[in-house]
Amino acid sequence: MAQEETFKIAGMTCAACSARIERVLQREAGIDQINVNLVMENGTVKYDPNQITIEQIYERVAKIGYEAFPMETKAETEKRKNNELKRQKAKFIISLVLALPLLYTMFGHFSFLSFIPVPTILMNGWFQFILATPIQFVLGWQFYVGAYKSLKSKSANMDVLVAMGTSAAYFYSIYLMLTHIGHGGHVPLYFETSAVLITLILLGKYFEMRAKGHASDAISKLAALQVKDAEVEREGRTEMIAIDDVRVGDIVWVRSGQQIPLDGQVIEGTTTVNEAMLTGESMPVEKKIGDTVIGSTMNQTNFIKLKVTHVGEDLVLNQIIKVVEEAQNDKPQIQRLADKISNIFVPTVVVLALLSFIVWFFVVTPFQFTEAFEIFIAVIVIACPCALGLATPTSIMVGSGRAAESGILFKTAEALEQAQHVDTIVFDKTGTITNGEPKVVQTYNYADDAHIGAYVKSLEIQSEHPLSKALVHHFSDEAVLPVTEYRTHTGSGISGIIDDQHVRIGSMRFVVTENTLTEAQQNTIHELAEQGATVIGMTINDTLVTIIGVRDEPKDEAQAVIRALNTDYDLVMLSGDSQQTAQAIGRELGFTRVIAEVKPDEKSKVITELQNEGKRVMMVGDGINDAPALMKSDIGVAMGSGSDIALESADIALVRNHLSGVAEALKLSRLTIKNIKQNLFFAFCYNLIGIPIAAAGFLAPWVAGTAMAFSSVSVVLNALRLKNVKK
């Protein structure tokens, strides 16, 4: 049976690196699937442990020049990245100090800048050699290593282009310097070209690493919410222990004002808990014995004891982090296309650079090596595909992270990509667009009996029917009277003897016949039905004494969300209720299409019928009976209050249970894919425009290096704009 594992990969510099690792591992026996994420610096592999081990996979990655190792803790990753960032910054600063004098010599190459004095020593070839050499072979050694590893595995990446371009300038300068020893006059050298190029690329790498760090801020913020210690009760006393050492079933003490360390069930005390971290709601939630509490939420008022139900990766917060990370590691179709292009891009650039050199050397400026050589370097440098490799994964990381901050979990990058194509949204009614808890909305009494409320409560308190709970809650202040001869009439109602009187509660057909109702009572029943309410009647000794309207009320935000979505999507409401009830709710909320009296097993058939009409369908539901429809739809969305099965079946989970999350998920999908297309357009256009300009001789190598270095930074900065998307 195939196993799946995610591991870290160090040493990747561009899209060609990640593509090469995928290509090499895909050829290994026992590996079913491999996804390498350049931005996250990790790989996810599905493999058969009977044919290949994870250690052998690490060894195979090492053979092609990269380092593979098990996933780190958040703290280890943060520390390693901070150290890498500091090293990159130090390398740039040292390179800049050495390159600035060489950069200053460029003033001496331009006659129109002849008024700027250039010290003679700066024009000395040996002095330039001393400054350029450590930049080329110490600070720039990473490009040689990367190029060697790349060529060794029979492919080419960005490092190959950088190493080729800078080495050509550096060694040609040495050639000119040595061949002109003893000759008078100034010999133009190109040490500044190689030195400035490497310096600018190091600066670009530093900015890129910083920006990539910001791209994963959402994960860092979620991880920062985690509590480090818990006060655990053992053998009659408590002790503070690390969260990792707590086990399921342990008793944990949580005092007022403390964060709840782990998921658990309250076994002692009552309190209020701020669950804004999870739900986004600032209002505290009351918790009593038997209630569930979530780790990292805030205990606000009283001391409680809880029995731990989940630890480690099973914690709700860790599950959220895991879903976000998996989505960021995943690749949408648009990324796979970019990967295929990058595989052939570098070899193509080398060929174009050589052709440019040949044309200039033999045609444009016959046998003028210097001019042709500069063109070769400029084409090589301008074409580095860094921006292409960062275009998609950075946007996916920032977009999915921004969604997670709003309680929207895209389980795969594919879901984030495909949601934008939806044109039809199907909403389950109960628990999705309604609260899922029926409430009494109206009562009409036709007798002066002060015991009506008590009679209703006394009968209904013995029933587990959802409508019974609504009635008991409505008459919660009434006394409970003794009931004899209690009977349940399936599908109709209940009856019993209270105070020697025969009481019946249930549907109007059960309690009375139509011809015994007055015209006013019939109008009342009709009005309640028109409002989508279930009509309940109660008789005492066959005399109608009250009519009660019970309705599952729409969520407060439902009407505004439905009306907002109506402008861009076809909306459908699915309900198992009667036509009259479903139509009433649908009409009130603004649905143009309502499909009622749908049995649970028929929901997926409705989705299929819509898809057969050519629709791209998003299904929004919350219950176990919604799971088949969620899986059948093009995009399934599960409300956070829904069942585990529904959440597992969906492509998107709305943790905060807000309908507005549907609209926001669609918006974020649209904006993220738009952002990716902008990045890819910029990356492709940059190369398509830059290469001809360089080949035509309009770009000096150092200008090409500057543009290349900052193209990657601009792509990442564009992706970071997604962090500012308004809710």
XYZ file of C-alpha atoms in Angstrom:
727
model
C 0.000 0.000 0.000
C 1.357 3.411 -0.999
C 2.565 5.758 1.720
C 2.762 9.543 1.577
C 5.505 11.588 3.180
C 6.625 15.215 3.070
C 10.300 16.067 3.510
C 12.545 19.128 3.331
C 14.827 19.845 0.358
C 17.752 22.268 0.598
C 19.718 23.753 -2.286
C 16.983 24.561 -4.825
C 17.412 27.899 -6.616
C 14.824 27.975 -9.403
C 11.992 26.128 -11.127
C 14.451 24.002 -13.074
C 15.754 22.598 -9.774
C 12.350 21.503 -8.508
C 11.427 20.151 -11.938
C 14.655 18.136 -12.123
C 14.083 16.542 -8.721
C 10.565 15.581 -9.783
C 11.782 14.189 -13.098
C 14.547 12.081 -11.539
C 12.394 10.690 -8.711
C 9.479 9.959 -11.017
C 11.687 7.486 -12.859
C 12.442 5.531 -9.661
C 10.634 2.224 -9.201
C 8.091 2.388 -6.388
C 7.410 6.130 -6.604
C 3.831 6.845 -7.701
C 3.809 10.621 -7.419
C 6.188 13.422 -6.439
C 5.459 17.130 -5.969
C 8.320 19.521 -5.180
C 7.497 23.010 -3.900
C 10.231 25.572 -4.579
C 8.839 28.224 -2.227
C 8.147 25.877 0.700
C 11.438 24.043 0.024
C 9.916 20.606 0.447
C 8.664 17.621 -1.463
C 5.665 15.340 -1.035
C 6.085 11.793 -2.300
C 3.700 8.845 -2.630
C 5.685 5.629 -2.730
C 5.538 1.871 -2.204
C 7.700 1.060 0.857
C 8.115 -2.505 -0.432
C 10.040 -1.195 -3.452
C 11.807 1.907 -2.123
C 12.400 3.424 1.315
C 12.296 7.087 2.254
C 16.028 6.910 3.062
C 16.707 5.708 -0.496
C 14.664 8.644 -1.794
C 16.834 11.010 0.277
C 19.964 9.366 -1.183
C 18.649 9.754 -4.742
C 18.006 13.457 -4.155
C 21.535 13.827 -2.735
C 23.054 12.212 -5.843
C 21.689 14.970 -8.041
C 23.095 17.665 -5.808
C 20.480 18.537 -3.202
C 19.959 17.741 0.453
C 16.802 15.916 1.535
C 15.926 15.390 5.187
C 12.867 14.814 7.419
C 10.484 17.672 8.155
C 11.610 19.983 10.913
C 9.687 21.496 13.774
C 8.386 25.012 13.223
C 11.092 26.377 15.530
C 13.861 24.508 13.679
C 12.630 25.750 10.315
C 12.406 29.317 11.588
C 15.922 29.152 13.019
C 17.389 27.644 9.843
C 15.722 30.224 7.602
C 16.861 33.088 9.817
C 20.428 31.788 9.656
C 20.216 31.440 5.870
C 18.870 34.974 5.600
C 21.714 36.335 7.754
C 24.303 34.463 5.658
C 22.774 35.762 2.433
C 22.780 39.320 3.771
C 26.418 39.043 4.880
C 27.457 37.664 1.469
C 25.734 40.545 -0.293
C 27.305 43.202 1.963
C 30.830 41.794 1.492
C 30.257 41.489 -2.253
C 28.948 45.059 -2.396
C 31.995 46.440 -0.580
C 34.324 44.680 -3.043
C 32.222 45.537 -6.109
C 31.698 49.261 -5.469
C 35.246 50.270 -6.545
C 34.807 48.164 -9.693
C 31.432 49.766 -10.337
C 33.090 53.179 -10.005
C 35.514 52.291 -12.808
C 32.569 52.139 -15.196
C 32.595 55.946 -15.214
C 35.883 55.693 -17.032
C 34.238 53.773 -19.892
C 31.906 56.631 -20.871
C 33.295 59.780 -22.500
C 30.307 61.869 -21.407
C 31.245 61.132 -17.778
C 34.875 62.063 -18.234
C 34.473 64.944 -15.784
C 34.189 62.405 -12.927
C 37.697 61.602 -11.678
C 38.621 57.905 -11.570
C 41.774 57.120 -9.529
C 44.464 55.393 -11.570
C 44.697 52.446 -9.184
C 41.039 51.574 -9.869
C 41.864 51.149 -13.560
C 44.772 48.843 -12.774
C 44.034 45.319 -14.005
C 45.704 43.566 -11.080
C 43.802 45.700 -8.572
C 40.512 44.801 -10.299
C 41.573 41.137 -10.368
C 42.180 41.168 -6.586
C 38.705 42.650 -5.935
C 36.817 40.485 -8.435
C 38.345 37.104 -7.581
C 36.796 36.615 -4.090
C 33.433 37.725 -5.459
C 33.697 35.242 -8.318
C 34.962 32.192 -6.433
C 34.030 32.712 -2.771
C 30.807 34.681 -2.647
C 29.703 33.358 -6.031
C 30.810 29.763 -5.392
C 27.173 28.731 -4.800
C 26.468 29.286 -8.505
C 29.314 27.007 -9.572
C 28.162 24.285 -7.182
C 24.585 24.602 -8.412
C 25.667 24.575 -12.046
C 27.869 21.498 -11.550
C 25.102 19.564 -9.828
C 22.652 20.572 -12.506
C 24.864 19.562 -15.426
C 25.835 16.351 -13.634
C 22.199 15.333 -13.677
C 22.008 16.191 -17.409
C 19.920 19.326 -17.061
C 20.464 23.067 -16.701
C 19.157 25.619 -14.211
C 19.599 29.295 -13.400
C 23.007 28.638 -11.825
C 24.302 27.418 -15.191
C 23.394 30.734 -16.801
C 24.890 32.811 -13.979
C 28.088 30.747 -13.875
C 28.473 30.891 -17.665
C 27.875 34.627 -17.949
C 30.071 35.758 -15.061
C 32.856 33.264 -15.806
C 32.997 34.403 -19.408
C 33.414 38.038 -18.319
C 35.927 37.173 -15.580
C 38.219 34.890 -17.615
C 38.055 37.088 -20.693
C 39.249 39.968 -18.521
C 42.199 37.868 -17.312
C 43.003 37.025 -20.942
C 42.978 40.681 -21.944
C 45.021 41.695 -18.908
C 47.721 39.064 -19.512
C 47.961 39.576 -23.271
C 48.399 43.327 -22.860
C 51.140 43.254 -20.222
C 53.830 45.679 -21.332
C 51.525 47.471 -23.748
C 50.833 51.127 -23.153
C 47.403 52.664 -22.780
C 44.250 51.554 -21.020
C 42.797 48.124 -21.787
C 39.033 47.812 -21.197
C 38.382 44.915 -18.815
C 35.145 43.272 -17.691
C 35.873 42.400 -14.064
C 33.203 44.903 -13.013
C 30.628 43.095 -15.171
C 31.047 39.739 -13.423
C 31.425 41.300 -9.953
C 28.394 43.594 -10.253
C 26.283 40.796 -11.735
C 27.012 38.453 -8.826
C 26.428 41.266 -6.317
C 23.044 42.138 -7.826
C 21.982 38.489 -7.981
C 22.959 38.044 -4.324
C 20.855 41.115 -3.483
C 17.933 39.692 -5.449
C 18.299 36.380 -3.603
C 18.283 38.197 -0.271
C 15.114 40.139 -1.116
C 13.543 36.974 -2.484
C 14.253 35.032 0.735
C 12.782 37.850 2.827
C 9.662 38.056 0.674
C 9.212 34.273 0.698
C 9.356 34.421 4.483
C 6.448 36.879 4.497
C 4.533 34.567 2.160
C 4.331 31.939 4.916
C 3.211 34.425 7.598
C -0.242 32.807 7.809
C 1.222 29.473 8.887
C 3.507 31.230 11.366
C 0.585 33.125 12.893
C -1.413 29.915 13.312
C 1.561 28.102 14.806
C 2.171 31.002 17.201
C -1.260 30.390 18.761
C -0.181 27.017 20.103
C 0.316 26.698 23.856
C 3.636 25.253 25.027
C 2.711 23.815 28.475
C -0.280 22.366 30.317
C -1.107 21.942 34.019
C -1.887 18.234 34.300
C -3.471 16.514 37.321
C -1.690 13.323 38.317
C -2.036 11.374 41.574
C -3.892 14.174 43.321
C -1.507 16.965 42.437
C -0.746 19.050 39.370
C 2.428 19.670 37.444
C 3.323 21.803 34.410
C 4.474 19.601 31.547
C 5.207 20.171 27.866
C 2.259 19.834 25.505
C 4.040 17.026 23.644
C 4.047 14.941 26.846
C 0.288 15.192 27.480
C -1.755 12.115 26.568
C -5.392 11.535 25.625
C -7.401 11.032 28.824
C -5.197 13.246 30.998
C -6.974 15.746 33.266
C -5.884 19.340 32.634
C -6.541 22.374 34.837
C -7.260 25.674 33.103
C -7.523 28.816 35.185
C -9.334 32.044 34.368
C -7.436 34.109 31.817
C -5.367 31.178 30.547
C -5.330 29.693 27.070
C -6.852 26.231 26.841
C -3.838 24.084 25.928
C -5.498 21.116 24.179
C -8.809 19.912 22.777
C -10.920 18.349 25.491
C -14.241 17.903 27.280
C -15.168 19.908 30.365
C -15.544 17.597 33.388
C -15.683 20.205 36.159
C -16.787 23.844 36.322
C -18.530 26.283 34.011
C -16.963 29.201 32.185
C -17.036 31.335 29.072
C -14.505 30.814 26.302
C -13.364 33.241 23.608
C -13.223 31.174 20.408
C -12.373 34.066 18.062
C -9.201 32.239 17.021
C -11.344 29.500 15.496
C -14.715 31.076 14.716
C -13.910 34.749 14.288
C -16.666 35.582 16.791
C -15.624 37.942 19.569
C -18.603 37.044 21.787
C -17.608 34.457 24.426
C -19.287 31.035 24.397
C -20.631 29.446 27.581
C -19.100 26.073 28.455
C -20.453 23.606 30.991
C -19.748 20.009 31.976
C -19.832 17.787 28.893
C -19.077 20.590 26.417
C -16.129 20.474 24.049
C -13.355 23.060 24.168
C -10.680 23.666 21.550
C -6.974 24.079 22.220
C -5.524 27.617 21.971
C -8.883 29.301 22.673
C -9.073 31.574 25.744
C -10.744 30.632 29.046
C -12.179 33.954 30.215
C -14.071 33.658 33.476
C -13.799 30.592 35.733
C -11.550 27.674 36.607
C -12.357 24.443 34.747
C -11.013 20.922 34.451
C -11.034 19.174 31.122
C -10.357 15.658 29.931
C -8.017 15.698 26.934
C -9.561 14.232 23.767
C -6.960 15.133 21.117
C -3.199 15.692 21.158
C -0.449 16.273 18.622
C -1.467 16.259 14.977
C -5.092 15.489 15.903
C -5.628 18.898 17.535
C -8.070 21.110 15.640
C -5.472 23.875 15.243
C -2.861 21.435 13.935
C -5.393 19.987 11.513
C -6.029 23.499 10.168
C -2.282 24.114 9.792
C -1.880 20.735 8.062
C -4.633 21.483 5.525
C -3.108 24.876 4.685
C 0.384 23.382 4.300
C -0.921 20.592 2.052
C -2.661 23.120 -0.162
C 0.546 25.171 -0.385
C 2.569 22.079 -1.302
C 0.098 21.047 -3.971
C 0.431 22.071 -7.611
C -2.418 23.375 -9.782
C -2.500 22.684 -13.511
C -1.170 26.137 -14.333
C 1.996 25.391 -12.329
C 2.572 22.097 -14.128
C 2.498 23.995 -17.434
C 5.091 26.467 -16.129
C 7.288 23.555 -14.967
C 7.229 21.964 -18.426
C 8.258 25.249 -20.005
C 11.105 25.805 -17.522
C 12.518 22.338 -18.322
C 13.395 23.419 -21.856
C 13.959 27.092 -21.141
C 17.609 27.137 -19.997
C 18.986 24.991 -22.887
C 17.045 27.177 -25.303
C 18.577 30.325 -23.807
C 22.117 28.946 -24.136
C 21.470 28.204 -27.819
C 20.043 31.710 -28.369
C 23.046 33.282 -26.630
C 25.468 31.325 -28.827
C 23.515 32.260 -31.968
C 23.574 35.914 -30.898
C 27.350 35.720 -30.450
C 27.807 34.130 -33.865
C 25.605 36.699 -35.647
C 27.384 39.625 -34.006
C 30.884 38.190 -34.462
C 30.457 37.274 -38.125
C 27.757 39.668 -39.390
C 26.968 42.755 -37.296
C 30.502 43.648 -36.126
C 32.741 41.288 -38.116
C 35.445 39.724 -35.962
C 34.941 42.189 -33.120
C 35.071 39.720 -30.242
C 34.416 42.250 -27.480
C 31.048 43.433 -28.811
C 29.850 39.896 -29.627
C 31.037 38.674 -26.247
C 29.063 41.345 -24.351
C 25.930 40.391 -26.291
C 26.454 36.744 -25.326
C 26.746 37.645 -21.624
C 23.706 39.954 -21.698
C 21.466 37.301 -23.316
C 22.626 34.652 -20.844
C 21.994 36.853 -17.822
C 18.699 38.482 -18.835
C 17.095 35.062 -19.376
C 17.527 33.541 -15.897
C 14.126 31.918 -15.143
C 13.878 32.772 -11.420
C 10.653 34.745 -11.823
C 9.042 31.883 -13.745
C 9.725 29.418 -10.931
C 8.321 31.705 -8.237
C 5.254 32.927 -10.123
C 2.778 30.213 -9.106
C 3.884 28.731 -5.750
C 4.285 32.150 -4.118
C 0.763 33.209 -5.095
C -0.670 29.871 -3.954
C 1.114 30.201 -0.618
C -0.052 33.760 0.034
C -3.596 33.170 -1.285
C -4.237 30.018 0.740
C -2.653 31.637 3.799
C -4.875 34.693 3.438
C -7.893 32.373 3.159
C -6.860 30.505 6.313
C -6.800 33.778 8.239
C -10.488 34.122 7.349
C -11.288 30.542 8.348
C -11.392 29.256 4.749
C -9.392 26.075 4.177
C -8.620 25.161 0.572
C -7.587 21.521 0.894
C -5.694 21.478 -2.415
C -4.206 24.017 -4.788
C -6.471 22.444 -7.404
C -9.520 23.564 -5.404
C -8.099 27.078 -5.181
C -7.616 27.081 -8.947
C -10.919 25.474 -9.963
C -13.257 27.472 -7.701
C -12.971 30.441 -10.055
C -14.670 28.429 -12.823
C -17.858 27.782 -10.834
C -21.044 29.178 -12.378
C -23.697 27.400 -10.271
C -23.868 27.155 -6.472
C -26.150 24.632 -4.767
C -26.965 25.246 -1.099
C -28.339 22.636 1.255
C -31.024 24.346 3.350
C -31.024 22.931 6.862
C -27.946 23.890 8.850
C -26.318 25.575 5.882
C -28.432 28.600 5.039
C -30.597 28.115 8.122
C -29.472 27.790 11.728
C -30.435 24.114 11.873
C -32.379 24.697 15.092
C -36.157 25.195 14.742
C -37.629 28.005 16.838
C -41.156 29.066 17.719
C -41.895 32.142 15.609
C -45.573 32.696 16.453
C -48.277 31.431 18.804
C -52.042 31.990 18.553
C -54.157 31.069 21.599
C -57.896 30.442 21.315
C -58.590 29.835 25.000
C -57.857 31.561 28.287
C -56.412 28.458 29.890
C -53.287 29.582 31.753
C -51.929 26.040 31.571
C -51.452 25.947 27.767
C -47.673 26.504 27.983
C -47.295 23.964 30.779
C -49.296 21.357 28.846
C -47.102 21.839 25.752
C -43.888 21.554 27.759
C -45.080 18.561 29.810
C -45.793 16.506 26.685
C -42.950 17.680 24.454
C -40.212 17.309 27.093
C -40.567 13.551 26.760
C -39.882 13.624 22.998
C -36.521 13.811 21.183
C -38.006 15.318 18.018
C -36.250 18.573 16.890
C -39.597 20.404 16.946
C -40.180 19.205 20.504
C -36.900 20.795 21.586
C -37.986 24.095 20.044
C -41.312 23.991 21.914
C -39.688 23.065 25.241
C -37.193 25.893 24.845
C -39.949 28.396 24.043
C -41.965 27.401 27.122
C -38.910 26.904 29.335
C -40.380 28.979 32.207
C -43.457 26.768 32.536
C -43.849 23.992 35.111
C -43.738 20.313 34.145
C -46.984 18.560 35.023
C -47.569 14.805 35.452
C -48.602 13.024 32.222
C -50.381 9.691 31.973
C -51.198 7.562 28.947
C -48.415 9.262 26.988
C -48.366 8.087 23.350
C -46.303 8.880 20.269
C -48.166 8.905 16.965
C -45.448 8.424 14.347
C -45.370 11.187 11.775
C -48.304 12.992 13.382
C -47.770 14.051 16.991
C -48.123 13.018 20.632
C -50.943 12.751 23.171
C -51.524 12.203 26.874
C -53.704 12.880 29.923
C -52.862 15.980 31.995
C -55.110 17.135 34.880
C -57.685 14.556 33.729
C -57.876 16.235 30.328
C -57.017 14.636 26.997
C -54.279 16.699 25.262
C -53.055 16.241 21.686
C -50.147 18.106 20.020
C -49.020 17.682 16.428
C -49.860 18.437 12.827
C -53.158 20.154 12.137
C -54.411 17.014 10.371
C -53.689 15.067 13.563
C -55.361 17.375 16.065
C -58.436 18.622 14.134
C -60.370 18.158 10.946
C -60.421 21.016 8.447
C -64.160 21.599 8.615
C -63.955 22.360 12.341
C -61.594 25.308 11.824
C -62.874 28.859 11.662
C -62.000 31.040 8.696
C -59.608 33.071 10.887
C -57.829 29.919 12.011
C -57.519 28.698 8.419
C -56.042 32.077 7.421
C -53.550 31.843 10.291
C -52.434 28.382 9.170
C -52.095 29.607 5.586
C -50.022 32.649 6.626
C -47.657 30.546 8.724
C -47.205 28.068 5.883
C -46.510 30.941 3.483
C -43.703 32.010 5.821
C -42.167 28.544 5.623
C -43.166 27.605 9.165
C -44.278 24.180 10.332
C -47.765 24.558 11.813
C -48.475 22.744 15.099
C -51.796 22.629 16.873
C -52.866 21.586 20.359
C -56.302 20.490 21.473
C -57.706 19.957 24.954
C -60.602 17.505 24.908
C -60.788 17.932 21.104
C -61.060 21.722 21.318
C -58.356 23.685 19.479
C -56.661 25.947 22.041
C -53.489 27.055 20.250
C -51.716 27.191 16.890
C -47.941 27.421 16.946
C -45.613 28.272 14.049
C -42.137 26.687 14.239
C -39.464 27.548 11.725
C -35.792 26.876 11.144
C -34.760 30.505 10.751
C -32.284 31.583 8.039
C -28.911 32.720 9.283
C -28.638 36.458 9.836
C -26.219 36.883 6.947
C -28.017 34.521 4.536
C -30.121 37.067 2.676
C -27.243 39.490 2.071
C -24.897 36.704 0.913
C -27.453 35.119 -1.422
C -28.363 38.444 -2.997
C -24.697 39.333 -3.493
C -23.963 35.968 -5.158
C -27.092 36.151 -7.302
C -25.510 38.756 -9.557
C -22.736 36.420 -10.776
C -23.968 32.856 -10.185
C -26.981 30.621 -10.695
C -28.146 29.717 -7.185
C -30.089 26.607 -6.245
C -31.521 25.664 -2.843
C -31.895 21.958 -2.037
C -34.294 20.895 0.699
C -36.053 17.836 1.988
C -38.915 20.038 3.220
C -42.275 20.343 1.514
C -42.543 22.503 -1.581
C -44.467 25.173 0.285
C -41.954 25.477 3.144
C -38.885 25.367 0.904
C -40.346 27.842 -1.590
C -41.172 30.262 1.219
C -37.587 30.229 2.557
C -36.142 30.381 -0.955
C -38.360 33.294 -1.943
C -37.483 35.213 1.219
C -33.739 34.815 0.658
C -33.757 35.536 -3.063
C -33.252 32.093 -4.629
C -34.480 31.863 -8.219
C -34.509 28.060 -8.150
C -35.664 25.813 -5.301
C -35.647 22.013 -5.436
C -37.728 20.628 -2.569
C -38.716 17.221 -1.161
C -35.281 15.839 -2.057
C -34.314 12.702 -0.172
C -30.729 12.492 1.165
C -29.669 9.907 -1.401
C -31.070 12.049 -4.241
C -28.887 15.114 -3.651
C -25.951 13.802 -5.678
C -28.361 13.046 -8.554
C -29.386 16.705 -8.609
C -25.696 17.677 -8.873
C -25.236 15.241 -11.775
C -28.266 16.652 -13.591
C -26.894 20.184 -13.279
C -23.488 19.046 -14.543
C -25.181 17.354 -17.502
C -26.596 20.786 -18.354
C -23.006 21.993 -18.705
C -22.833 23.670 -15.306
C -19.715 23.927 -13.146
C -21.255 23.186 -9.775
C -20.238 24.157 -6.244
C -22.153 22.313 -3.507
C -22.398 23.862 -0.033
C -23.545 21.552 2.776
C -22.982 20.502 6.351
C -24.416 17.072 7.069
C -23.498 13.431 6.592
C -26.224 13.184 3.963
C -24.475 15.967 2.001
C -21.222 14.004 1.638
C -22.086 12.227 -1.669
C -23.200 15.523 -3.223
C -20.073 17.297 -1.968
C -17.882 14.649 -3.583
C -19.887 14.624 -6.822
C -19.766 18.397 -7.295
C -16.899 20.154 -9.055
C -16.132 21.992 -5.808
C -17.528 20.863 -2.456
C -17.778 23.338 0.423
C -18.427 22.098 3.970
C -19.625 24.388 6.741
C -17.442 24.256 9.848
C -20.322 23.130 12.058
C -20.903 20.114 9.833
C -20.108 16.475 10.370
C -16.591 15.089 10.072
C -17.657 13.094 7.013
C -18.916 16.235 5.263
C -15.688 18.080 6.063
C -13.572 15.217 4.752
C -15.620 14.980 1.553
C -15.306 18.668 0.702
C -12.634 20.562 -1.222
C -13.093 23.686 0.900
C -13.933 23.870 4.618
C -15.423 27.001 6.193
C -14.092 26.711 9.735
C -16.024 29.717 11.013
C -19.371 28.468 9.711
C -20.136 31.785 8.011
C -21.995 31.766 4.703
C -20.006 34.830 3.706
C -17.046 32.441 3.518
C -18.514 31.042 0.275
C -18.335 34.448 -1.385
C -14.899 35.127 0.048
C -13.563 31.734 -1.106
C -14.746 32.449 -4.641
C -13.206 35.921 -4.515
C -9.862 34.646 -3.219
C -9.784 31.908 -5.853
C -10.428 34.446 -8.582
C -7.853 36.941 -7.276
C -5.190 34.276 -6.628
C -5.417 32.827 -10.129
C -5.455 36.359 -11.547
C -2.311 37.058 -9.528
C -0.650 33.885 -10.850
C -1.484 34.864 -14.419
C -0.051 38.339 -13.811
C 3.142 36.770 -12.481
C 3.459 34.322 -15.369
C 2.658 37.049 -17.887
C 5.338 39.274 -16.361
C 7.874 36.438 -16.223
C 7.252 35.346 -19.813
C 7.065 38.883 -21.194
C 10.189 39.832 -19.305
C 12.104 37.095 -21.091
C 10.363 37.440 -24.455
C 11.107 41.175 -24.501
C 14.425 41.100 -22.649
C 16.159 38.442 -24.767
C 15.624 40.224 -28.149
C 16.667 43.566 -26.617
C 19.839 41.988 -25.219
C 20.515 40.183 -28.497
C 20.098 43.481 -30.358
C 22.813 45.050 -28.246
C 20.694 47.491 -26.264
C 21.428 46.038 -22.817
C 24.795 46.140 -21.119
C 25.450 42.943 -19.099
C 25.252 44.750 -15.757
C 21.885 46.295 -16.698
C 20.639 42.843 -17.715
C 21.826 41.478 -14.361
C 19.991 44.197 -12.473
C 16.748 43.534 -14.353
C 17.045 39.784 -13.855
C 17.724 40.088 -10.131
C 14.732 42.304 -9.487
C 12.287 40.449 -11.738
C 12.069 37.696 -9.095
C 11.549 40.217 -6.326
C 8.763 41.949 -8.276
C 6.948 38.639 -8.792
C 7.063 37.846 -5.079
C 5.966 41.363 -4.122
C 3.034 41.101 -6.513
C 1.993 37.834 -4.857
C 2.204 39.469 -1.426
C -0.519 41.912 -2.489
C -2.977 39.063 -1.843
C -2.357 39.520 1.873
C -4.230 42.829 1.644
C -7.424 41.448 0.091
C -10.334 42.843 2.094
C -12.896 40.517 3.642
